[in-house]
Coordinates of N, CA, C and O in Angstrom, one line a residue:
M1 N 21.1 22.8 -12.6 CA 20.1 22.5 -13.5 C 18.6 22.6 -13.3 O 18.5 22.2 -12.1
A2 N 18.0 23.4 -13.9 CA 16.7 23.3 -13.7 C 15.9 22.2 -14.1 O 16.1 21.6 -15.2
L3 N 15.2 21.5 -13.4 CA 14.3 20.0 -13.5 C 12.8 20.5 -13.9 O 12.3 21.2 -13.3
K4 N 12.2 19.5 -14.7 CA 11.0 19.4 -14.7 C 10.6 18.3 -13.9 O 10.9 17.2 -14.0
I5 N 9.5 18.8 -12.9 CA 9.2 17.9 -11.6 C 8.0 17.5 -11.6 O 7.1 18.3 -12.1
V6 N 7.4 16.4 -11.7 CA 5.7 15.9 -11.5 C 5.8 15.8 -10.1 O 6.5 14.8 -9.4
L7 N 4.9 16.3 -9.2 CA 4.4 16.3 -8.2 C 2.9 15.6 -7.9 O 2.1 16.3 -8.3
F8 N 3.1 14.4 -7.4 CA 1.8 13.5 -7.3 C 1.3 13.7 -6.0 O 2.0 13.5 -5.1
L9 N 0.0 14.1 -5.8 CA -0.4 14.2 -4.6 C -1.8 12.9 -4.4 O -2.0 12.4 -5.4
G10 N -1.3 12.4 -3.4 CA -2.3 11.1 -3.2 C -3.6 11.0 -2.4 O -3.9 9.9 -2.0
S11 N -4.4 12.1 -2.3 CA -5.5 11.8 -1.5 C -6.6 12.7 -2.1 O -6.4 13.7 -2.5
V12 N -7.8 12.0 -2.0 CA -9.1 12.8 -2.2 C -10.1 12.9 -1.1 O -11.0 13.3 -1.4
R13 N -9.6 12.5 0.0 CA -10.5 12.4 1.2 C -10.8 13.8 1.4 O -10.0 15.4 1.2
Q14 N -12.0 14.1 1.9 CA -12.4 15.4 2.5 C -11.5 15.9 3.6 O -11.4 14.9 4.6
G15 N -11.1 17.3 3.6 CA -10.4 17.6 4.8 C -8.9 17.0 4.9 O -8.2 16.8 5.6
R16 N -8.5 16.7 3.4 CA -7.1 16.0 3.2 C -6.1 17.1 3.5 O -6.4 18.2 3.6
N17 N -5.0 16.3 4.2 CA -3.6 17.0 4.6 C -2.6 17.2 3.2 O -2.0 17.9 3.6
C18 N -3.0 16.5 2.3 CA -1.9 16.2 1.1 C -1.6 17.7 0.3 O -0.6 17.9 0.1
T19 N -2.7 18.6 0.3 CA -2.5 20.2 -0.1 C -1.4 20.7 0.8 O -0.5 21.2 0.1
R20 N -1.5 20.4 2.2 CA -0.4 21.2 3.1 C 0.6 20.9 2.4 O 1.7 21.9 2.5
V21 N 1.0 19.9 2.6 CA 2.5 19.2 2.5 C 3.0 19.1 1.0 O 4.2 19.8 0.9
G22 N 2.0 19.0 0.1 CA 2.3 19.4 -1.2 C 2.6 20.8 -1.9 O 3.5 21.0 -2.4
N23 N 1.9 22.0 -1.0 CA 2.0 23.1 -1.4 C 3.7 23.7 -0.9 O 4.3 24.6 -1.3
F24 N 3.7 23.0 0.3 CA 5.2 23.3 0.8 C 6.2 22.6 0.1 O 7.2 23.6 -0.3
I25 N 6.0 21.5 -0.5 CA 7.3 20.7 -1.2 C 7.3 21.5 -2.7 O 8.3 22.0 -3.1
K26 N 6.4 22.0 -3.4 CA 6.2 22.6 -4.5 C 6.8 23.7 -4.2 O 7.6 24.3 -5.1
K27 N 6.7 24.7 -3.3 CA 7.5 26.2 -3.0 C 8.9 25.9 -3.0 O 9.6 26.5 -3.5
Q28 N 9.2 24.8 -2.3 CA 10.8 24.5 -1.9 C 11.3 24.2 -3.4 O 12.5 24.4 -3.8
L29 N 10.7 23.4 -4.4 CA 11.2 22.9 -5.4 C 11.2 24.3 -6.3 O 12.4 24.4 -7.3
Q30 N 10.3 25.1 -6.2 CA 10.4 26.1 -7.1 C 11.3 27.5 -6.6 O 11.8 28.0 -7.6
N31 N 11.5 27.2 -5.4 CA 12.7 28.2 -5.0 C 14.0 27.9 -5.5 O 15.1 28.5 -5.4
K32 N 14.3 26.5 -6.0 CA 15.4 26.2 -6.5 C 15.4 26.0 -7.8 O 16.1 25.4 -8.9
N33 N 14.4 26.8 -8.6 CA 14.3 26.9 -10.0 C 13.6 26.0 -10.9 O 13.9 25.8 -11.8
H34 N 13.1 24.8 -10.3 CA 12.6 23.7 -10.8 C 11.1 24.1 -11.3 O 10.4 24.7 -10.5
T35 N 10.7 23.5 -12.6 CA 9.4 23.6 -12.9 C 8.4 22.2 -12.4 O 9.0 21.6 -12.4
V36 N 7.3 22.9 -11.8 CA 6.7 21.8 -10.9 C 5.2 21.7 -11.6 O 4.5 22.9 -11.7
T37 N 4.8 20.4 -12.3 CA 3.6 20.5 -12.5 C 3.0 19.3 -11.3 O 3.4 18.2 -11.1
V38 N 1.6 19.6 -11.1 CA 0.9 18.9 -9.8 C -0.1 18.2 -10.5 O -0.8 18.5 -11.2
F39 N 0.1 16.7 -10.3 CA -0.8 15.9 -10.7 C -1.8 15.7 -9.5 O -1.4 14.8 -8.5
D40 N -3.1 15.9 -9.4 CA -3.8 16.0 -8.2 C -5.1 15.2 -8.7 O -6.1 15.6 -9.5
P41 N -5.3 14.0 -8.3 CA -6.3 13.1 -8.5 C -7.7 13.8 -8.1 O -9.0 13.2 -8.7
L42 N -7.6 14.8 -7.1 CA -9.2 15.3 -7.1 C -9.6 16.4 -7.8 O -10.5 16.6 -8.5
E43 N -8.3 17.2 -8.3 CA -8.7 18.3 -9.5 C -8.7 17.7 -10.7 O -9.4 18.0 -11.7
M44 N -8.1 16.4 -11.1 CA -8.0 15.9 -12.3 C -8.8 14.7 -12.7 O -9.4 14.2 -13.8
E45 N -9.6 14.3 -11.5 CA -10.4 13.4 -11.5 C -10.0 12.2 -12.6 O -11.1 11.9 -13.7
F46 N -9.0 11.8 -11.9 CA -9.0 10.2 -12.5 C -10.3 9.3 -12.5 O -10.4 9.1 -11.2
P47 N -10.4 8.4 -13.4 CA -11.7 7.4 -13.2 C -10.9 6.3 -12.4 O -9.7 6.2 -12.7
L48 N -11.9 5.4 -11.8 CA -11.4 4.2 -11.4 C -10.6 3.4 -12.9 O -11.4 3.4 -13.7
L49 N -9.6 3.1 -12.5 CA -8.8 2.3 -13.3 C -9.6 1.3 -14.3 O -9.7 0.2 -13.4
K50 N -9.8 1.2 -15.5 CA -10.4 0.4 -16.2 C -9.4 -0.3 -17.5 O -9.3 -1.3 -17.7
Q51 N -8.6 0.7 -18.1 CA -8.1 0.5 -19.0 C -6.5 1.6 -19.0 O -7.1 2.6 -19.7
P52 N -5.8 1.1 -18.6 CA -4.2 2.4 -18.8 C -3.8 2.6 -20.0 O -4.5 1.6 -21.2
L53 N -3.2 3.6 -20.3 CA -2.9 3.8 -21.7 C -2.2 2.7 -22.5 O -2.5 2.4 -23.6
H54 N -1.3 2.0 -21.8 CA -0.4 1.0 -22.6 C -1.3 -0.6 -22.7 O -0.7 -1.3 -23.6
F55 N -2.5 -0.4 -22.5 CA -3.4 -1.2 -22.7 C -4.5 -1.3 -24.0 O -5.2 -2.2 -24.2
H56 N -4.4 0.0 -24.8 CA -4.9 0.1 -25.6 C -4.4 -0.4 -27.0 O -3.4 -0.4 -27.2
A57 N -5.1 -1.2 -27.6 CA -4.7 -1.8 -28.5 C -4.4 -0.9 -30.0 O -4.8 0.4 -29.8
P58 N -3.6 -1.4 -31.0 CA -2.7 -0.3 -32.2 C -4.2 0.3 -32.6 O -3.7 1.2 -33.1
N59 N -5.0 -0.4 -33.0 CA -6.3 0.3 -33.7 C -7.3 1.0 -32.8 O -8.5 1.4 -33.2
E60 N -6.8 1.2 -31.4 CA -7.6 2.0 -30.5 C -7.1 3.6 -30.3 O -5.9 3.6 -30.3
T61 N -7.9 4.2 -30.0 CA -7.7 5.8 -29.9 C -7.7 5.9 -28.3 O -8.9 6.3 -27.8
P62 N -6.5 6.0 -27.6 CA -6.9 6.6 -26.2 C -7.2 7.9 -25.9 O -7.2 8.6 -27.1
P63 N -8.2 8.0 -24.6 CA -8.5 9.3 -24.7 C -7.2 10.4 -24.2 O -6.2 10.0 -24.0
E64 N -7.9 11.7 -25.3 CA -7.1 12.5 -25.3 C -6.3 13.1 -23.9 O -5.2 13.4 -24.0
W65 N -6.9 13.2 -22.9 CA -6.7 13.5 -21.6 C -5.3 12.7 -21.2 O -4.4 12.9 -20.6
L66 N -5.7 11.4 -21.3 CA -4.7 10.2 -20.9 C -3.1 10.6 -21.7 O -2.1 10.4 -21.1
V67 N -3.4 10.7 -23.1 CA -2.2 10.9 -23.8 C -1.5 12.4 -23.1 O -0.3 12.3 -23.3
K68 N -2.3 13.3 -23.2 CA -1.6 14.4 -22.8 C -1.1 14.7 -21.4 O 0.2 14.7 -21.1
Y69 N -1.6 13.9 -20.3 CA -0.9 13.8 -19.3 C 0.3 12.9 -19.2 O 1.3 13.1 -18.6
N70 N 0.3 11.9 -20.0 CA 1.2 10.9 -20.3 C 2.5 11.8 -21.0 O 3.9 11.3 -20.3
S71 N 2.5 12.6 -21.6 CA 3.8 13.2 -22.3 C 4.1 14.2 -21.1 O 5.3 14.3 -21.1
V72 N 3.5 14.9 -20.1 CA 3.8 15.4 -19.2 C 5.0 14.8 -18.2 O 5.9 14.9 -18.0
I73 N 4.4 13.5 -17.8 CA 5.4 12.3 -17.0 C 6.5 11.7 -18.1 O 7.8 12.1 -17.5
E74 N 6.3 11.7 -19.8 CA 7.7 11.4 -20.4 C 8.6 12.4 -20.4 O 9.8 12.1 -20.2
E75 N 8.2 13.6 -20.3 CA 9.2 14.7 -20.3 C 9.8 15.2 -18.9 O 10.6 16.0 -18.9
A76 N 9.1 14.4 -18.0 CA 9.6 15.0 -16.6 C 11.3 14.5 -16.4 O 11.6 13.4 -16.9
D77 N 11.9 15.1 -15.7 CA 13.0 14.6 -15.5 C 13.3 13.6 -13.9 O 14.2 13.0 -13.8
G78 N 12.0 14.2 -12.9 CA 11.8 13.5 -12.0 C 10.5 13.7 -11.2 O 9.5 14.9 -11.8
F79 N 10.4 13.0 -10.2 CA 9.2 12.9 -9.5 C 9.0 13.0 -8.2 O 9.8 12.8 -7.7
V80 N 7.7 13.5 -7.5 CA 7.8 13.6 -5.8 C 6.4 12.8 -5.5 O 5.4 13.6 -6.4
A81 N 6.4 11.9 -4.7 CA 5.0 11.5 -4.5 C 4.5 11.9 -3.0 O 5.7 11.8 -2.2
V82 N 3.6 12.3 -2.9 CA 3.1 13.1 -1.6 C 2.1 12.3 -1.3 O 0.7 12.0 -1.8
S83 N 2.3 11.1 -0.1 CA 1.2 10.1 0.3 C 1.1 10.2 1.7 O 1.7 10.3 2.6
G84 N -0.4 10.1 1.8 CA -0.8 9.7 3.3 C -0.8 8.5 3.4 O -0.1 7.5 2.8
E85 N -1.2 8.0 4.8 CA -1.2 6.3 5.2 C -2.4 6.1 5.4 O -3.2 6.4 6.5
Y86 N -3.4 5.0 4.3 CA -4.5 4.6 4.7 C -4.7 3.2 5.2 O -4.0 2.4 4.4
N87 N -4.5 3.0 6.3 CA -5.0 1.6 7.0 C -3.5 1.0 6.6 O -3.5 -0.3 6.1
R88 N -2.5 1.8 6.8 CA -1.1 1.4 6.8 C -0.9 0.9 5.3 O 0.5 0.0 5.2
C89 N -1.2 1.6 4.4 CA -1.2 1.4 2.9 C -1.1 2.6 2.2 O -1.3 3.7 2.9
I90 N -0.8 2.6 0.9 CA -0.7 3.1 -0.1 C -2.3 3.8 -0.3 O -2.9 3.2 -0.5
P91 N -2.7 5.4 -0.4 CA -3.8 5.8 -0.7 C -4.2 5.3 -2.1 O -3.8 5.2 -3.1
P92 N -5.5 4.7 -2.0 CA -5.9 3.9 -3.4 C -5.9 5.3 -4.9 O -5.6 4.8 -5.8
A93 N -6.1 6.6 -4.2 CA -6.4 7.4 -5.2 C -4.8 7.6 -5.9 O -4.9 8.0 -7.5
L94 N -3.8 7.5 -5.0 CA -2.4 7.6 -5.6 C -2.2 6.5 -6.9 O -1.8 6.6 -7.7
A95 N -2.5 5.1 -6.3 CA -2.0 4.1 -7.0 C -2.7 4.1 -8.0 O -2.6 3.8 -9.2
N96 N -4.3 4.4 -8.2 CA -5.2 4.5 -9.4 C -4.8 5.7 -10.2 O -4.6 5.0 -11.3
M97 N -4.2 6.9 -9.9 CA -3.6 7.6 -10.9 C -2.4 7.3 -11.4 O -2.3 7.5 -12.6
M98 N -1.4 6.8 -10.9 CA -0.1 6.3 -11.3 C -0.3 5.1 -12.2 O 0.7 5.0 -13.2
D99 N -1.0 4.3 -12.0 CA -1.1 3.1 -12.8 C -1.8 3.4 -14.1 O -1.8 2.4 -14.9
H100 N -2.4 4.6 -14.3 CA -2.9 4.7 -15.7 C -1.8 4.9 -16.6 O -2.1 4.9 -18.0
F101 N -0.6 5.2 -16.3 CA 0.3 5.2 -17.3 C 1.9 4.0 -17.6 O 1.7 3.4 -16.5
P102 N 2.1 4.0 -18.7 CA 3.0 2.8 -18.6 C 4.2 2.8 -18.3 O 4.9 4.1 -17.8
P103 N 4.9 1.7 -17.4 CA 6.0 2.2 -17.0 C 6.9 2.5 -17.6 O 7.8 3.5 -17.4
K104 N 7.2 2.5 -19.0 CA 8.4 3.2 -19.9 C 8.4 4.8 -19.5 O 9.4 5.3 -19.8
S105 N 7.3 5.4 -19.3 CA 7.1 6.8 -19.2 C 7.9 7.2 -17.7 O 8.1 8.5 -17.8
Y106 N 8.0 6.2 -16.9 CA 8.7 6.6 -15.6 C 9.9 5.8 -15.7 O 10.6 6.5 -14.7
R107 N 10.1 5.3 -16.5 CA 11.6 4.4 -16.3 C 12.6 5.3 -16.3 O 13.1 6.1 -16.8
C108 N 13.7 4.9 -15.4 CA 14.8 5.4 -14.9 C 14.7 7.0 -14.7 O 15.7 7.4 -14.9
K109 N 13.7 7.1 -14.0 CA 13.8 8.5 -13.5 C 13.7 8.1 -11.7 O 12.9 7.6 -11.3
P110 N 14.1 9.4 -11.1 CA 13.9 9.5 -9.6 C 12.4 9.7 -9.2 O 11.9 10.7 -10.0
C111 N 12.1 9.4 -8.3 CA 10.9 9.7 -7.4 C 11.1 9.9 -6.2 O 11.3 8.7 -5.2
S112 N 11.1 10.7 -5.4 CA 11.4 11.0 -4.3 C 9.9 10.8 -3.2 O 8.9 11.1 -3.7
I113 N 10.0 10.7 -2.0 CA 8.9 10.3 -1.3 C 8.7 11.1 -0.1 O 9.6 11.3 0.9
V114 N 7.6 11.5 0.0 CA 7.1 12.4 1.0 C 5.9 12.1 1.8 O 5.0 11.5 0.6
C115 N 5.9 11.6 2.9 CA 4.5 10.7 3.5 C 4.3 11.7 4.5 O 5.0 11.9 5.2
Y116 N 3.3 11.5 5.2 CA 2.5 12.1 6.3 C 1.4 11.2 7.0 O 0.8 10.2 6.3
S117 N 0.9 11.3 8.0 CA 0.0 10.8 9.0 C -0.6 11.9 10.1 O 0.3 12.5 10.4
A118 N -1.5 11.6 10.5 CA -2.0 12.4 11.8 C -1.5 11.9 13.1 O -1.7 12.4 13.9
G119 N -1.0 10.5 12.9 CA -0.3 10.0 14.1 C 1.2 10.3 14.1 O 1.7 10.9 13.4
P120 N 2.0 9.5 15.3 CA 3.3 10.0 15.2 C 4.1 9.1 14.0 O 5.2 9.2 14.2
G121 N 3.8 8.0 13.5 CA 4.6 7.6 12.4 C 5.0 8.2 11.5 O 5.7 7.9 10.4
G122 N 4.1 9.4 11.0 CA 4.5 9.9 9.7 C 4.4 9.6 8.3 O 5.0 10.0 7.3
G123 N 3.7 8.5 8.4 CA 3.3 7.5 7.2 C 4.3 6.7 6.9 O 4.2 6.3 5.3
S124 N 5.4 6.4 7.7 CA 6.5 5.6 7.1 C 6.0 4.4 6.5 O 6.6 3.7 5.8
T125 N 5.1 3.7 6.9 CA 4.6 2.3 6.5 C 4.2 2.5 5.1 O 4.4 1.6 4.2
A126 N 3.3 3.6 4.6 CA 2.7 3.4 3.4 C 4.2 4.0 2.7 O 4.2 3.5 1.5
G127 N 5.0 4.6 3.1 CA 6.3 5.2 2.4 C 6.8 3.9 1.7 O 7.7 4.1 0.7
M128 N 7.3 3.1 2.6 CA 7.8 1.9 2.6 C 7.1 1.4 1.3 O 8.0 0.6 0.4
Q129 N 5.8 1.1 1.4 CA 5.1 0.3 0.5 C 5.1 1.0 -0.9 O 5.5 0.4 -2.2
L130 N 5.1 2.5 -1.1 CA 5.4 3.2 -1.8 C 6.7 3.1 -2.9 O 6.9 2.9 -3.8
R131 N 7.7 2.9 -2.0 CA 9.0 2.4 -2.4 C 9.4 1.3 -3.2 O 9.4 1.4 -4.7
Y132 N 8.1 0.5 -3.2 CA 8.1 -1.0 -3.9 C 7.3 -0.5 -5.2 O 7.7 -0.8 -6.4
F133 N 6.1 0.3 -4.8 CA 5.3 0.2 -5.8 C 6.0 1.3 -6.9 O 6.0 0.8 -8.1
L134 N 7.0 2.3 -6.6 CA 7.6 3.1 -7.5 C 8.5 2.2 -8.4 O 8.6 2.8 -9.7
G135 N 9.2 1.3 -7.4 CA 10.2 0.4 -8.2 C 9.6 -0.5 -9.6 O 10.2 -0.5 -10.5
E136 N 8.3 -0.9 -9.0 CA 7.6 -1.6 -9.9 C 7.4 -0.9 -11.4 O 7.3 -1.4 -12.3
L137 N 7.4 0.2 -11.2 CA 6.7 1.3 -12.4 C 8.0 1.6 -13.0 O 7.8 2.5 -14.1
G138 N 9.4 1.4 -12.5 CA 10.2 1.7 -13.3 C 11.2 2.9 -12.6 O 12.4 3.2 -13.3
M139 N 10.7 3.4 -11.6 CA 11.4 4.7 -11.3 C 12.6 4.1 -10.0 O 12.7 3.1 -9.5
V140 N 13.6 4.9 -9.9 CA 14.5 5.0 -8.6 C 13.9 5.8 -7.6 O 14.1 7.0 -7.8
T141 N 14.1 5.1 -6.2 CA 13.8 6.1 -5.3 C 14.9 6.6 -4.4 O 15.7 5.6 -4.0
P142 N 15.4 7.7 -4.2 CA 16.2 7.9 -3.5 C 16.3 7.6 -1.7 O 15.1 7.3 -1.6
G143 N 17.3 7.4 -1.5 CA 17.3 6.6 0.1 C 16.5 7.8 1.2 O 15.8 7.2 1.9
F144 N 16.7 9.2 1.1 CA 15.9 9.8 2.1 C 14.4 9.9 1.8 O 13.8 10.2 0.9
M145 N 13.6 9.4 2.9 CA 12.1 9.6 3.0 C 11.8 10.6 3.8 O 12.1 10.7 5.0
F146 N 11.0 12.0 3.4 CA 10.6 12.8 4.3 C 9.2 12.5 5.0 O 8.3 12.4 4.4
V147 N 9.3 12.0 6.2 CA 7.9 11.7 6.7 C 7.5 12.9 7.6 O 8.2 13.7 8.3
N148 N 6.4 13.0 7.7 CA 5.5 14.1 8.6 C 4.7 13.7 9.6 O 3.2 13.5 9.0
P149 N 5.1 13.3 10.6 CA 3.9 13.2 11.9 C 3.0 14.2 12.3 O 3.5 15.4 12.0
V150 N 1.9 13.9 12.8 CA 0.9 14.8 13.3 C 1.2 15.8 12.2 O 1.1 16.9 12.1
V151 N 0.7 15.7 10.9 CA 0.7 16.7 9.8 C -0.4 17.8 9.9 O 0.0 18.8 9.7
Q152 N -1.5 17.5 10.8 CA -2.6 18.3 10.6 C -1.9 19.8 11.6 O -2.8 20.8 11.5
N153 N -1.1 19.1 12.3 CA -0.5 20.6 13.2 C 1.0 21.1 12.5 O 1.6 21.8 13.1
A154 N 1.3 20.3 11.6 CA 2.7 20.7 11.1 C 3.1 21.8 9.9 O 3.9 22.4 10.0
Y155 N 1.7 22.2 9.3 CA 1.6 23.1 8.3 C 0.4 24.0 8.2 O -0.5 23.2 8.5
A156 N 0.6 24.9 7.9 CA -1.0 25.6 7.6 C -1.4 25.5 6.1 O -0.6 24.7 5.3
E157 N -2.3 25.6 5.9 CA -3.4 25.0 4.4 C -2.3 25.8 3.4 O -2.4 24.6 2.4
D158 N -1.4 26.7 3.2 CA -0.6 27.2 2.1 C 0.1 26.5 2.3 O 1.6 26.6 1.4
G159 N 0.7 25.6 3.0 CA 1.9 24.9 3.3 C 3.0 25.6 4.1 O 4.1 25.4 4.3
T160 N 2.8 26.9 4.7 CA 3.7 27.3 5.8 C 3.8 26.3 7.0 O 3.0 26.0 7.4
P161 N 5.3 25.9 7.0 CA 5.4 25.2 8.3 C 5.0 26.0 9.6 O 5.1 27.1 9.6
A162 N 4.4 25.1 10.7 CA 4.3 25.4 11.9 C 5.7 26.0 12.5 O 6.6 25.4 12.3
A163 N 5.5 26.8 13.8 CA 6.8 27.2 14.2 C 7.2 25.8 15.1 O 8.8 25.6 15.1
S164 N 6.8 25.0 15.3 CA 6.9 23.5 16.1 C 7.9 22.6 14.7 O 8.4 21.7 15.3
N165 N 7.5 23.3 13.5 CA 7.9 22.1 12.4 C 9.4 22.6 11.9 O 9.3 23.0 10.7
D166 N 10.2 22.9 12.7 CA 11.6 24.0 12.4 C 12.5 23.1 12.0 O 13.7 23.6 10.9
T167 N 12.2 21.9 11.1 CA 13.2 20.7 10.7 C 12.5 20.9 9.1 O 13.3 20.3 8.1
A168 N 11.5 21.2 9.1 CA 10.8 21.2 7.6 C 11.8 21.5 6.2 O 11.8 21.0 5.2
V169 N 12.5 22.5 6.4 CA 13.0 23.4 5.0 C 14.2 22.5 5.0 O 14.6 22.1 3.7
S170 N 14.9 22.3 6.2 CA 16.2 21.2 6.1 C 16.0 19.8 5.4 O 16.7 19.6 4.6
K171 N 14.7 19.5 6.1 CA 14.2 18.0 5.3 C 14.1 18.2 4.0 O 14.5 17.3 3.1
A172 N 13.1 19.2 3.2 CA 13.1 19.5 2.2 C 14.2 19.6 1.4 O 14.4 19.1 0.1
Q173 N 15.3 20.2 1.7 CA 16.6 20.6 1.0 C 17.1 19.5 0.8 O 17.7 19.5 -0.2
R174 N 17.3 18.4 2.0 CA 17.9 17.2 1.7 C 17.3 16.4 0.6 O 17.9 15.7 -0.2
L175 N 15.7 16.4 0.4 CA 15.1 15.4 -0.4 C 15.2 16.1 -1.8 O 15.6 15.2 -2.7
I176 N 15.2 17.3 -2.0 CA 15.4 17.9 -3.1 C 16.9 17.9 -3.7 O 17.3 17.8 -4.8
S177 N 18.0 17.8 -2.8 CA 19.4 17.7 -3.1 C 19.6 16.3 -3.7 O 20.3 16.2 -4.7
E178 N 18.8 15.1 -3.1 CA 19.1 13.8 -3.6 C 18.6 13.8 -4.8 O 18.8 13.0 -5.7
L179 N 17.1 14.2 -5.1 CA 16.5 14.3 -6.2 C 17.0 14.8 -7.3 O 17.2 14.1 -8.5
E180 N 17.8 15.9 -7.3 CA 18.7 16.7 -8.2 C 19.7 15.8 -8.5 O 20.0 15.6 -9.9
W181 N 20.6 15.1 -7.7 CA 21.6 14.3 -8.0 C 21.1 13.3 -8.8 O 22.0 13.0 -9.9
Y182 N 20.1 12.6 -8.2 CA 19.8 11.3 -9.0 C 19.2 11.6 -10.5 O 19.6 11.2 -11.7
A183 N 18.4 12.8 -10.6 CA 17.9 13.2 -12.0 C 19.1 13.6 -12.7 O 19.1 13.1 -14.0
E184 N 19.9 14.2 -12.5 CA 21.3 14.5 -13.4 C 21.9 13.4 -13.6 O 22.1 13.1 -14.7
A185 N 22.0 12.6 -12.8 CA 23.1 11.3 -12.8 C 22.0 10.5 -13.9 O 22.8 9.8 -15.1
L186 N 20.9 10.4 -13.8 CA 20.3 9.3 -14.6 C 19.9 9.8 -16.0 O 20.2 8.8 -17.0
K187 N 19.7 11.1 -16.2 CA 19.7 11.9 -17.5 C 20.7 11.6 -18.1 O 20.7 11.1 -19.3
A188 N 22.0 11.8 -17.5 CA 23.4 11.9 -18.2 C 23.7 10.5 -18.5 O 24.2 10.0 -19.8
Q189 N 23.3 9.2 -17.9 CA 23.6 7.8 -18.3 C 22.4 7.6 -19.5 O 22.9 6.9 -20.2
T190 N 21.3 7.9 -19.1 CA 20.3 7.8 -20.4 C 20.9 8.2 -21.8 O 20.6 7.6 -22.6
K191 N 21.4 9.5 -21.6 CA 21.7 10.1 -22.9 C 23.0 9.3 -23.3 O 23.2 9.3 -24.7
K192 N 23.8 8.9 -22.4 CA 25.3 8.3 -22.9 C 25.0 6.9 -23.7 O 25.6 6.5 -24.6
C193 N 24.1 6.2 -22.7 CA 23.8 4.6 -23.0 C 22.5 4.1 -23.5 O 22.3 3.0 -23.8
G194 N 21.6 5.2 -23.5 CA 20.1 4.6 -23.6 C 19.5 4.0 -22.6 O 20.4 4.0 -21.3
L195 N 18.1 3.4 -22.5 CA 17.8 2.8 -21.2 C 17.9 1.5 -21.3 O 18.4 0.7 -22.3
P196 N 18.3 0.8 -20.3 CA 18.7 -0.9 -20.4 C 17.5 -1.4 -20.7 O 16.4 -1.2 -20.5

């Protein structure tokens, strides 16, 4: 089944590595015939959160861009969050971007976690925090978390894995396989029973 996937990038830092990892994951998803829409807080320039979509009163008109982006999230079958690790935490730009949208737009859809760091931990501390954060937004997180240590040496700018990163493709295939399973199962259950 071809899926609609939103790929969230989580960094706006100068010299950021999320595009390297994001380009790799995007290509792996597209190789499986999935449609990928990238939400990039640097390119889309989400403002500092003051009023999320679901905080607008019935007599208020939300910004057009916010409604448009929310429609993409609502129509998605699943998500992938690509997150660095800032001070052992989730990057602020990622949380700020995702918090603009109501939990009902994410609800009962899977979100796989891809994390990275410049050190040997691969961003796993932020990844564990991200699992909790995504759950609070209503998503289901598959068990496999794709960690990427020493990311600056692991991928080229275009996302091509370095020769030393010989397990990248097999790890991505595992991540995508779990995402597909959860997306199809949750979609079928939602169609059958509606949302809980």
